[in-house]
mmCIF file of C-alpha atoms in Angstrom:
data_model
loop_
_atom_site.group_PDB
_atom_site.id
_atom_site.type_symbol
_atom_site.label_atom_id
_atom_site.label_comp_id
_atom_site.label_asym_id
_atom_site.label_seq_id
_atom_site.Cartn_x
_atom_site.Cartn_y
_atom_site.Cartn_z
ATOM 1 C CA MET A 18 0.000 0.000 0.000
ATOM 2 C CA ALA A 19 2.823 2.369 0.916
ATOM 3 C CA PHE A 20 4.489 1.600 -2.413
ATOM 4 C CA CYS A 21 1.287 2.438 -4.299
ATOM 5 C CA THR A 22 0.925 5.700 -2.376
ATOM 6 C CA ARG A 23 4.498 6.706 -3.204
ATOM 7 C CA ALA A 24 3.922 5.803 -6.851
ATOM 8 C CA VAL A 25 0.782 7.943 -7.009
ATOM 9 C CA ILE A 26 2.597 10.869 -5.370
ATOM 10 C CA LEU A 27 5.473 10.530 -7.852
ATOM 11 C CA ILE A 28 3.113 10.484 -10.841
ATOM 12 C CA LEU A 29 1.225 13.505 -9.544
ATOM 13 C CA SER A 30 4.508 15.357 -8.993
ATOM 14 C CA VAL A 31 5.578 14.690 -12.573
ATOM 15 C CA LEU A 32 2.230 15.861 -13.908
ATOM 16 C CA ILE A 33 2.315 19.041 -11.840
ATOM 17 C CA VAL A 34 5.814 19.878 -13.066
ATOM 18 C CA SER A 35 4.692 19.233 -16.649
ATOM 19 C CA TRP A 36 1.649 21.459 -16.243
ATOM 20 C CA CYS A 37 3.530 24.287 -14.601
ATOM 21 C CA LYS A 38 6.610 24.276 -16.814
ATOM 22 C CA PRO A 39 6.343 26.947 -19.535
ATOM 23 C CA SER A 40 6.491 25.645 -23.090
ATOM 24 C CA TYR A 41 9.362 27.090 -25.078
ATOM 25 C CA GLY A 42 9.581 24.277 -27.597
ATOM 26 C CA ALA A 43 11.858 25.149 -30.484
ATOM 27 C CA GLY A 44 10.644 24.719 -34.028
ATOM 28 C CA ILE A 45 11.220 25.351 -37.719
ATOM 29 C CA ALA A 46 9.810 28.300 -39.657
ATOM 30 C CA ILE A 47 9.477 28.057 -43.438
ATOM 31 C CA TYR A 48 8.725 30.558 -46.189
ATOM 32 C CA TRP A 49 6.043 29.417 -48.639
ATOM 33 C CA GLY A 50 4.538 31.101 -51.673
ATOM 34 C CA GLN A 51 7.313 31.990 -54.098
ATOM 35 C CA ASN A 52 7.241 28.969 -56.390
ATOM 36 C CA GLY A 53 4.208 27.224 -57.813
ATOM 37 C CA ASN A 54 6.055 23.883 -57.827
ATOM 38 C CA GLU A 55 6.786 23.818 -54.090
ATOM 39 C CA GLY A 56 3.561 22.016 -53.180
ATOM 40 C CA THR A 57 0.410 23.256 -51.535
ATOM 41 C CA LEU A 58 0.184 25.089 -48.257
ATOM 42 C CA ALA A 59 -1.828 22.180 -46.861
ATOM 43 C CA ALA A 60 0.866 19.675 -47.830
ATOM 44 C CA THR A 61 3.513 21.937 -46.297
ATOM 45 C CA CYS A 62 1.722 21.856 -42.964
ATOM 46 C CA ASN A 63 0.860 18.150 -43.234
ATOM 47 C CA SER A 64 4.578 17.326 -43.431
ATOM 48 C CA GLY A 65 4.848 17.772 -39.681
ATOM 49 C CA ASN A 66 8.171 19.558 -40.125
ATOM 50 C CA TYR A 67 7.149 23.155 -39.415
ATOM 51 C CA GLN A 68 5.751 25.181 -36.543
ATOM 52 C CA PHE A 69 5.576 28.456 -38.502
ATOM 53 C CA VAL A 70 4.728 29.209 -42.133
ATOM 54 C CA ASN A 71 5.384 32.647 -43.616
ATOM 55 C CA VAL A 72 3.108 33.209 -46.613
ATOM 56 C CA ALA A 73 5.266 35.334 -48.917
ATOM 57 C CA PHE A 74 4.908 38.082 -50.012
ATOM 58 C CA LEU A 75 2.810 41.186 -49.759
ATOM 59 C CA SER A 76 5.363 42.740 -52.092
ATOM 60 C CA THR A 77 3.820 46.115 -52.933
ATOM 61 C CA PHE A 78 2.443 48.510 -50.347
ATOM 62 C CA GLY A 79 2.906 51.933 -48.798
ATOM 63 C CA ASN A 80 3.519 55.418 -50.177
ATOM 64 C CA GLY A 81 0.118 55.542 -51.852
ATOM 65 C CA GLN A 82 0.545 52.285 -53.775
ATOM 66 C CA THR A 83 -2.260 49.751 -54.119
ATOM 67 C CA PRO A 84 -1.102 46.729 -52.082
ATOM 68 C CA VAL A 85 -0.244 43.632 -54.102
ATOM 69 C CA LEU A 86 0.012 40.060 -52.816
ATOM 70 C CA ASN A 87 2.459 38.015 -54.910
ATOM 71 C CA LEU A 88 2.215 34.250 -54.495
ATOM 72 C CA ALA A 89 4.082 33.434 -57.719
ATOM 73 C CA GLY A 90 2.476 30.508 -59.530
ATOM 74 C CA HIS A 91 0.124 29.449 -56.748
ATOM 75 C CA CYS A 92 -2.770 31.777 -57.497
ATOM 76 C CA ASN A 93 -3.682 35.213 -58.798
ATOM 77 C CA PRO A 94 -5.085 37.627 -56.201
ATOM 78 C CA SER A 95 -6.338 40.051 -58.867
ATOM 79 C CA ALA A 96 -8.480 37.231 -60.263
ATOM 80 C CA ASN A 97 -9.587 36.343 -56.737
ATOM 81 C CA THR A 98 -8.141 32.823 -57.011
ATOM 82 C CA CYS A 99 -6.183 32.938 -53.740
ATOM 83 C CA THR A 100 -9.261 32.855 -51.533
ATOM 84 C CA GLY A 101 -9.166 29.077 -51.812
ATOM 85 C CA LEU A 102 -6.108 29.121 -49.548
ATOM 86 C CA SER A 103 -8.387 29.974 -46.645
ATOM 87 C CA ALA A 104 -9.160 26.307 -45.997
ATOM 88 C CA ASP A 105 -5.448 25.423 -46.070
ATOM 89 C CA ILE A 106 -4.624 28.222 -43.618
ATOM 90 C CA LYS A 107 -7.297 27.044 -41.210
ATOM 91 C CA ALA A 108 -6.080 23.448 -41.522
ATOM 92 C CA CYS A 109 -2.527 24.556 -40.696
ATOM 93 C CA GLN A 110 -3.738 26.496 -37.687
ATOM 94 C CA GLY A 111 -5.757 23.473 -36.589
ATOM 95 C CA LYS A 112 -2.435 21.632 -36.275
ATOM 96 C CA GLY A 113 -1.046 24.366 -34.016
ATOM 97 C CA ILE A 114 1.027 25.938 -36.803
ATOM 98 C CA LYS A 115 1.198 29.723 -36.850
ATOM 99 C CA VAL A 116 0.628 31.193 -40.321
ATOM 100 C CA LEU A 117 1.992 34.691 -40.874
ATOM 101 C CA LEU A 118 1.782 37.124 -43.758
ATOM 102 C CA SER A 119 5.288 38.049 -44.869
ATOM 103 C CA ILE A 120 5.610 41.594 -46.156
ATOM 104 C CA GLY A 121 8.442 42.970 -48.278
ATOM 105 C CA GLY A 122 10.954 40.579 -49.781
ATOM 106 C CA ALA A 123 14.119 41.094 -51.768
ATOM 107 C CA SER A 124 12.435 42.317 -54.949
ATOM 108 C CA GLY A 125 9.265 44.056 -53.822
ATOM 109 C CA THR A 126 8.236 47.665 -54.388
ATOM 110 C CA TYR A 127 7.398 48.887 -50.927
ATOM 111 C CA SER A 128 8.143 51.822 -48.684
ATOM 112 C CA LEU A 129 6.627 53.860 -45.896
ATOM 113 C CA SER A 130 6.541 57.627 -46.293
ATOM 114 C CA SER A 131 5.393 58.621 -42.814
ATOM 115 C CA ALA A 132 3.975 57.402 -39.520
ATOM 116 C CA ASP A 133 0.497 58.024 -40.928
ATOM 117 C CA ASP A 134 1.370 55.910 -43.958
ATOM 118 C CA ALA A 135 2.498 53.124 -41.607
ATOM 119 C CA ARG A 136 -0.837 53.287 -39.807
ATOM 120 C CA ARG A 137 -2.716 53.102 -43.118
ATOM 121 C CA VAL A 138 -0.746 49.993 -44.103
ATOM 122 C CA ALA A 139 -1.416 48.461 -40.679
ATOM 123 C CA ASN A 140 -5.142 49.081 -41.100
ATOM 124 C CA TYR A 141 -5.058 47.501 -44.554
ATOM 125 C CA ILE A 142 -3.265 44.394 -43.268
ATOM 126 C CA TRP A 143 -5.579 44.091 -40.255
ATOM 127 C CA ASN A 144 -8.730 44.352 -42.352
ATOM 128 C CA ASN A 145 -7.590 42.193 -45.263
ATOM 129 C CA PHE A 146 -5.504 39.456 -43.624
ATOM 130 C CA LEU A 147 -5.970 39.551 -39.860
ATOM 131 C CA GLY A 148 -8.946 40.040 -37.549
ATOM 132 C CA GLY A 149 -10.621 42.966 -39.308
ATOM 133 C CA GLN A 150 -13.194 42.973 -42.081
ATOM 134 C CA SER A 151 -13.037 43.800 -45.759
ATOM 135 C CA SER A 152 -14.990 42.886 -48.868
ATOM 136 C CA SER A 153 -11.758 42.063 -50.685
ATOM 137 C CA ARG A 154 -9.751 39.732 -48.450
ATOM 138 C CA PRO A 155 -7.148 38.176 -50.823
ATOM 139 C CA LEU A 156 -6.852 34.941 -48.801
ATOM 140 C CA GLY A 157 -10.528 34.654 -47.951
ATOM 141 C CA ASP A 158 -11.961 34.636 -44.448
ATOM 142 C CA ALA A 159 -9.055 32.867 -42.741
ATOM 143 C CA ILE A 160 -7.490 35.019 -40.037
ATOM 144 C CA LEU A 161 -3.704 34.858 -40.161
ATOM 145 C CA ASP A 162 -1.765 34.794 -36.902
ATOM 146 C CA GLY A 163 0.492 37.753 -37.566
ATOM 147 C CA VAL A 164 2.932 39.570 -39.795
ATOM 148 C CA ASP A 165 6.550 38.891 -40.748
ATOM 149 C CA PHE A 166 8.690 41.915 -41.646
ATOM 150 C CA ASP A 167 11.108 40.836 -44.415
ATOM 151 C CA ILE A 168 12.245 44.357 -45.197
ATOM 152 C CA GLU A 169 15.266 44.422 -47.496
ATOM 153 C CA ALA A 170 14.853 47.698 -49.377
ATOM 154 C CA GLY A 171 14.450 51.397 -48.758
ATOM 155 C CA SER A 172 15.157 53.178 -45.515
ATOM 156 C CA GLY A 173 14.722 52.022 -41.961
ATOM 157 C CA GLN A 174 12.138 54.694 -41.264
ATOM 158 C CA PHE A 175 8.610 54.104 -39.978
ATOM 159 C CA TRP A 176 8.817 50.320 -39.650
ATOM 160 C CA ASP A 177 8.676 50.868 -35.899
ATOM 161 C CA ASP A 178 5.439 52.794 -36.428
ATOM 162 C CA LEU A 179 4.052 49.888 -38.442
ATOM 163 C CA ALA A 180 4.986 47.461 -35.663
ATOM 164 C CA ARG A 181 3.294 49.627 -33.045
ATOM 165 C CA ALA A 182 0.157 50.025 -35.144
ATOM 166 C CA LEU A 183 -0.139 46.284 -35.786
ATOM 167 C CA ASN A 184 0.543 45.522 -32.153
ATOM 168 C CA GLY A 185 -2.270 47.901 -31.227
ATOM 169 C CA PHE A 186 -4.736 45.474 -32.787
ATOM 170 C CA SER A 187 -3.624 42.816 -30.300
ATOM 171 C CA GLN A 188 -6.162 44.343 -27.915
ATOM 172 C CA GLN A 189 -8.763 42.712 -30.184
ATOM 173 C CA LYS A 190 -6.848 39.599 -31.244
ATOM 174 C CA LYS A 191 -3.191 38.796 -30.682
ATOM 175 C CA VAL A 192 -1.078 39.797 -33.674
ATOM 176 C CA TYR A 193 2.243 37.944 -33.647
ATOM 177 C CA LEU A 194 5.113 39.970 -35.062
ATOM 178 C CA ALA A 195 8.198 38.497 -36.688
ATOM 179 C CA ALA A 196 11.236 40.081 -38.319
ATOM 180 C CA ALA A 197 13.765 38.666 -40.776
ATOM 181 C CA PRO A 198 16.836 40.917 -40.530
ATOM 182 C CA GLN A 199 20.144 40.285 -42.296
ATOM 183 C CA CYS A 200 22.838 38.925 -39.983
ATOM 184 C CA PRO A 201 25.167 41.989 -39.968
ATOM 185 C CA PHE A 202 24.291 43.597 -36.653
ATOM 186 C CA PRO A 203 22.343 45.825 -36.344
ATOM 187 C CA ASP A 204 20.125 45.464 -39.389
ATOM 188 C CA ALA A 205 20.027 48.501 -41.673
ATOM 189 C CA HIS A 206 16.275 48.352 -42.220
ATOM 190 C CA LEU A 207 14.733 46.792 -39.125
ATOM 191 C CA ASP A 208 16.869 47.951 -36.216
ATOM 192 C CA THR A 209 14.474 50.668 -35.044
ATOM 193 C CA ALA A 210 11.480 48.358 -35.378
ATOM 194 C CA ILE A 211 13.126 45.539 -33.427
ATOM 195 C CA LYS A 212 14.106 47.982 -30.696
ATOM 196 C CA THR A 213 10.404 48.553 -29.955
ATOM 197 C CA GLY A 214 10.524 45.212 -28.125
ATOM 198 C CA LEU A 215 7.246 44.207 -29.789
ATOM 199 C CA PHE A 216 8.559 41.300 -31.869
ATOM 200 C CA ASP A 217 7.779 37.767 -30.819
ATOM 201 C CA TYR A 218 10.182 36.158 -33.282
ATOM 202 C CA VAL A 219 13.348 37.388 -34.970
ATOM 203 C CA TRP A 220 14.607 34.938 -37.588
ATOM 204 C CA VAL A 221 17.964 36.249 -38.684
ATOM 205 C CA GLN A 222 19.139 35.618 -42.246
ATOM 206 C CA PHE A 223 22.547 33.990 -41.815
ATOM 207 C CA TYR A 224 22.935 33.601 -45.588
ATOM 208 C CA ASN A 225 23.876 35.747 -48.571
ATOM 209 C CA ASN A 226 25.913 37.695 -46.009
ATOM 210 C CA PRO A 227 29.560 36.489 -46.097
ATOM 211 C CA PRO A 228 30.722 38.450 -43.016
ATOM 212 C CA CYS A 229 28.406 36.525 -40.672
ATOM 213 C CA GLN A 230 27.433 33.273 -42.344
ATOM 214 C CA TYR A 231 28.815 29.747 -42.180
ATOM 215 C CA SER A 232 31.780 29.333 -44.515
ATOM 216 C CA GLY A 233 33.512 26.093 -43.633
ATOM 217 C CA ASN A 234 33.463 27.052 -39.970
ATOM 218 C CA ALA A 235 30.897 28.752 -37.761
ATOM 219 C CA ASN A 236 33.116 31.349 -36.089
ATOM 220 C CA ASN A 237 31.622 34.409 -37.771
ATOM 221 C CA LEU A 238 28.104 33.029 -37.496
ATOM 222 C CA LEU A 239 28.418 32.338 -33.770
ATOM 223 C CA SER A 240 29.879 35.774 -33.144
ATOM 224 C CA ALA A 241 26.921 37.388 -34.900
ATOM 225 C CA TRP A 242 24.467 35.035 -33.168
ATOM 226 C CA ASN A 243 25.698 36.238 -29.792
ATOM 227 C CA GLN A 244 24.963 39.806 -30.844
ATOM 228 C CA TRP A 245 21.489 38.955 -32.074
ATOM 229 C CA THR A 246 20.503 37.250 -28.841
ATOM 230 C CA THR A 247 20.810 40.628 -27.109
ATOM 231 C CA VAL A 248 17.815 42.095 -28.984
ATOM 232 C CA GLN A 249 14.482 42.782 -27.329
ATOM 233 C CA ALA A 250 12.533 39.859 -28.761
ATOM 234 C CA ASN A 251 10.962 36.777 -27.252
ATOM 235 C CA GLN A 252 12.792 34.310 -29.485
ATOM 236 C CA VAL A 253 15.661 34.418 -31.976
ATOM 237 C CA PHE A 254 15.939 31.895 -34.807
ATOM 238 C CA LEU A 255 18.867 30.780 -36.940
ATOM 239 C CA GLY A 256 17.842 31.593 -40.521
ATOM 240 C CA LEU A 257 19.380 29.308 -43.145
ATOM 241 C CA PRO A 258 18.970 28.311 -46.798
ATOM 242 C CA ALA A 259 17.337 24.896 -47.181
ATOM 243 C CA ALA A 260 19.768 24.040 -50.004
ATOM 244 C CA PRO A 261 22.881 25.614 -51.561
ATOM 245 C CA ALA A 262 20.832 26.890 -54.516
ATOM 246 C CA ALA A 263 18.564 28.825 -52.134
ATOM 247 C CA ALA A 264 21.390 31.241 -51.316
ATOM 248 C CA PRO A 265 23.664 32.076 -54.266
ATOM 249 C CA SER A 266 26.034 34.066 -52.018
ATOM 250 C CA GLY A 267 26.457 31.258 -49.534
ATOM 251 C CA GLY A 268 25.512 30.302 -46.027
ATOM 252 C CA PHE A 269 24.257 26.745 -46.520
ATOM 253 C CA ILE A 270 25.172 24.390 -43.676
ATOM 254 C CA PRO A 271 25.038 20.621 -44.322
ATOM 255 C CA ALA A 272 22.476 19.009 -42.035
ATOM 256 C CA ASP A 273 25.012 16.844 -40.203
ATOM 257 C CA VAL A 274 27.258 19.852 -39.554
ATOM 258 C CA LEU A 275 24.334 21.928 -38.337
ATOM 259 C CA THR A 276 23.146 19.294 -35.879
ATOM 260 C CA SER A 277 26.583 18.284 -34.586
ATOM 261 C CA GLN A 278 28.544 21.556 -34.597
ATOM 262 C CA VAL A 279 26.282 24.600 -34.791
ATOM 263 C CA LEU A 280 23.031 23.908 -32.952
ATOM 264 C CA PRO A 281 24.763 22.641 -29.782
ATOM 265 C CA SER A 282 26.543 26.000 -29.572
ATOM 266 C CA ILE A 283 23.440 28.158 -29.862
ATOM 267 C CA LYS A 284 20.710 26.131 -28.173
ATOM 268 C CA ASN A 285 21.930 27.167 -24.726
ATOM 269 C CA SER A 286 20.725 30.705 -25.380
ATOM 270 C CA PRO A 287 17.536 31.475 -23.410
ATOM 271 C CA LYS A 288 16.195 33.220 -26.516
ATOM 272 C CA TYR A 289 16.850 30.336 -28.907
ATOM 273 C CA GLY A 290 13.627 29.656 -30.801
ATOM 274 C CA GLY A 291 14.695 27.277 -33.551
ATOM 275 C CA VAL A 292 15.599 27.439 -37.236
ATOM 276 C CA MET A 293 14.080 29.427 -40.099
ATOM 277 C CA LEU A 294 14.450 28.065 -43.638
ATOM 278 C CA TRP A 295 14.342 29.766 -47.024
ATOM 279 C CA ASN A 296 12.306 28.305 -48.562
ATOM 280 C CA LYS A 297 9.796 25.497 -49.188
ATOM 281 C CA GLN A 298 10.828 25.163 -52.835
ATOM 282 C CA PHE A 299 14.353 24.173 -51.781
ATOM 283 C CA ASP A 300 13.441 22.097 -48.733
ATOM 284 C CA ASN A 301 13.762 18.621 -50.155
ATOM 285 C CA GLY A 302 14.571 16.711 -46.981
ATOM 286 C CA TYR A 303 16.573 19.318 -45.075
ATOM 287 C CA SER A 304 13.929 20.118 -42.453
ATOM 288 C CA ALA A 305 13.199 16.429 -41.980
ATOM 289 C CA ALA A 306 16.915 15.799 -41.383
ATOM 290 C CA ILE A 307 17.305 18.497 -38.740
ATOM 291 C CA LYS A 308 13.952 18.663 -36.954
ATOM 292 C CA GLY A 309 14.894 16.063 -34.361
ATOM 293 C CA SER A 310 17.828 18.231 -33.289
ATOM 294 C CA VAL A 311 16.206 21.660 -33.422
#
């Protein structure tokens, strides 16, 4: 009887610790949307490899421009053929995967001309992709979880205003904010925005940036990583190309090297959130090879 009592107490203790322990499980974020041959959004989420999907990109916005969603060969927003993605988005979210709208990109035409302009863009995003209402929601009635700032052009002005405006909507429904800065620290475009402390996730692009990417050894990468973990964000991710072809200027890390040499050196950071990959088109087994170690 005493043995049974001790066993019950032990089991209860384990359960209590499990319930009370905060969940900071690391995961993999993937960019989806820039190649019609990369598979569907539903299949991407069904793979079981990802905890975050960035739907890329809202590539034109700001400065009086009509916003444009560019999902390459997947669908045509102007013909209203992207609304069918609503079911896929909801299915992803049903699996606990956060789906974010990625704005910007390397070849978009976007800029913010003022704080008022930033607020107008925030209102557009809220009403057309998040918890607001609009008669012209490009992705249908699915409510995305947040917004990823992949800002690689123009000045660094007013992105902090955009972050504040989007965060303001969290009073109605939580808007997760992510940023994808380049690894040279601080980032030329997103530094002011990140310093607001409003970003949940910062997935740093440790590729196409020779001064701070992997190049046969991880010395420069680890040095930059240590700088990035000082930012005011909940979690910092190691952003990598999913294949050599995904980053013409380098930064690819073979899966076995990543899991044996790099991840053990960065996972001890309290802000470590996981790995971000560019992008689904190039992820032909890479995420599956590393997910057990992330």
